[in-house]
Amino acid sequence: MTAASRPSLGRIALNGAAGIGLLYILLPLIFVIWLAFFRQEIPSFPPEGYSLKWFGAAANNKAFVSGFVLSLQVGVAATLIGLLLGVPAALALVRHRIVLGPAVNTLLLLPLVMPGIVLGTALYVFQIETEIATGLPVLGSLGGLVAAHTLVVVPWVVRLVTASLVGFDRTIEEAAQNLGAGPFTTFWRVTLPSIRPGLVAGGLFGFVTSFGNLEMSLFLVGPGRTTLPIAILQYLEWKIDPTVAAASVIQIGLIAVAMIVTDRYVKLSRVV
Amino acid sequence: MARLAIEHLRKSYGDVTVVDDVTIDIAEGEFLVLLGPSGCGKTTTLRMVAGFVPPSAGKIAIGPRDVTGLPPWKRNCGLVFQSYALFPHMTVAENVAFGLEMRKTPKADRGPRVAEALRLVQLTGFDTRYPRQLSGGQQQRVALARALAMEPDVLLLDEPLSNLDAKLRQEVRVEIRELQRKLGLTTIMVTHDQEEALTMADRLVVMEGGKVRQIGTQRELYEKPADRFVAGFIGRSAFVDGRIEGDGRFRSKGGLEIACAAATGAGPATLALRPERIAVGSDAEGLANRFSARVEHAAYLGALLDIHVSLSEHDRMLLQIPNRQGFVEPRPGETIAIGWAGDAGLIYPLQS
Ligand SMILES: Nc1ncnc2c1ncn2[C@@H]1O[C@H](COP(=O)(O)OP(=O)(O)O)[C@@H](O)[C@H]1O
Ligand SMILES: [Mg+2]
């Protein structure tokens, strides 16, 4: 046997490390999914039997349902606004020499790296001050929540759209103009389709980040207006039955479907 | 009246002027070639005509229309980009139809016109392919079809053949020229390739350093180059530096007395000779200028022989003689007789 045909020690170690990493990511997911199907109320191993009743319980829980609806509303609105702000920002950053461009670029990514608690506190204070200054209800309103979530969507959009713009050949925009397309038509028919992978991926990741956001939202929700992660947290303060696991499984399922559908149009592994 | 008139066009970036006072008239249906070394301002000139570069000064008119201030999408110039610039997310047919769509051509008319454009470039049946599924030559022809389909007032080609391999280039040259003639399109093509320019053009514009050096037909440029640059750029020339001693008399730096009809007045000058006008051996007998020359290097090129010779310590030149039956190329170190007629040379100011 030659040395080349024998898997090297390094390769075995690499595969092992990758396997452990993957397991580390997947294990909690597997447990939550498993738990959602347990029959008994207090999770214990081994399970006493299996049932689908917790899915029914989750679907009938008013707080979960209204939380889900609100999270969806906020996520969709924040994603749309985030795209409207993030795409022009990315275009400007890549194509024009902007005063302090690199600084602006870093600043735009900040909401992603700042701890949610810090962000939440800052926004809480800001929204209260705004309320005092303007007399308009901001804190706890849908608008206030959407504005805050837009903040965590924008970095994703800017990052991923910027990435897809870097390799973009601008002469095709000139070609469109040469053929009679004005600036708007050129953007719509030529630029946008070319940056679509970044746009879709940025929107998707922005939406998922918004949908799952807990810490920042904790500071900003109002009475009777709770997002799904907060509703789950509140439920957990009283009970630990698998209803929460079932709600999580539904969420995981939705996100998985969104990813798979997106992946059919743009290869996510290529843009991220 | 000229179909396309470029008047005193200038472009400066800061202190650097890259296109300087360019004036060109192009007749209806003419195929004009802008020729010059890389970086001389050809693309910039073309892009000013297309509207992508705002001129610092000057005027551009297409027919009776002054287009100087118009944006690219209102100029109706069909530009074929060096990189083709096909829309990667559209099929061949969608690419070609784009210009028609922008002109609000009724849907029913678009299909036939796209088909016609593709037929002209011999790409019938490629409608549903995407650019990435085509070879370089095919992409180039789609770019051409896309420009033709919109029925442009002028066709602009920026080094359209530079990304093709040598053999294909020869074919496409002929194809483009035939198509242009058939459609009667007023055309400007940009190239740095002398042979390409000479084979395709009705008229050529030689540019250098942002300036027009000469405008003319192939014959005019070759036989009456306006300056030393053109004499060296279009075909080859042997240059002999020296001074004019009096009418018809030129004296080289190395001290050779040369009879030259073009020499008038007096003062430092350069004599330019076309290599093929210089005769060798017995052919040189009876010519006004006869010298013995030492062969430095001889190259066998098939139909031609290139022979570098020195006439004196300071006078070297290149001879180009047809490879006639039984001719044996001289070896380095040999001495040969050469000569040329008194009317063979052209005189230019001496360049330092
Ligand atoms: N946007 C620009 N800014 C500064 N200089 C430029 C710009 N575009 C072109 N140039 C300069 O102008 C000169 C002519 O360029 P170009 O027209 O592309 O030459 P060619 O097509 O003849 O090779 C070059 O020296 C180039 O560096
Ligand atoms: Mg060029």
XYZ file of C-alpha atoms in Angstrom, chain A residues 169 171-183 185-186 189-191 193-194, chain B residues 47 52 72-73 77-79 81 83 85-90 99 101-103 146 150:
42
model
C -19.436 44.197 -15.191
C -20.402 47.715 -19.390
C -23.666 45.768 -19.607
C -25.370 48.808 -18.084
C -23.770 50.912 -20.780
C -24.943 48.417 -23.365
C -28.509 48.823 -22.110
C -28.255 52.606 -22.293
C -26.749 52.371 -25.745
C -29.789 50.330 -26.797
C -32.110 53.062 -25.583
C -32.767 52.272 -21.919
C -32.888 55.179 -19.484
C -31.302 54.929 -16.037
C -35.026 50.842 -17.007
C -31.336 49.982 -16.993
C -33.827 45.256 -16.389
C -30.069 44.808 -16.138
C -28.607 45.762 -12.758
C -31.355 40.814 -12.228
C -27.582 40.657 -11.940
C -17.323 56.756 -26.195
C -20.704 57.810 -22.338
C -26.554 57.727 -24.587
C -30.100 56.378 -24.721
C -25.713 54.785 -32.005
C -25.235 51.041 -32.102
C -22.108 50.301 -30.080
C -18.278 46.687 -27.013
C -16.071 42.756 -24.244
C -21.342 43.209 -22.923
C -24.195 40.778 -23.594
C -26.864 40.583 -20.910
C -25.996 37.314 -19.149
C -29.510 36.734 -17.802
C -31.210 37.057 -21.179
C -33.217 47.638 -28.321
C -38.323 46.837 -26.806
C -36.791 50.133 -25.693
C -38.027 51.712 -28.904
C -28.114 43.380 -31.108
C -32.112 48.631 -33.480
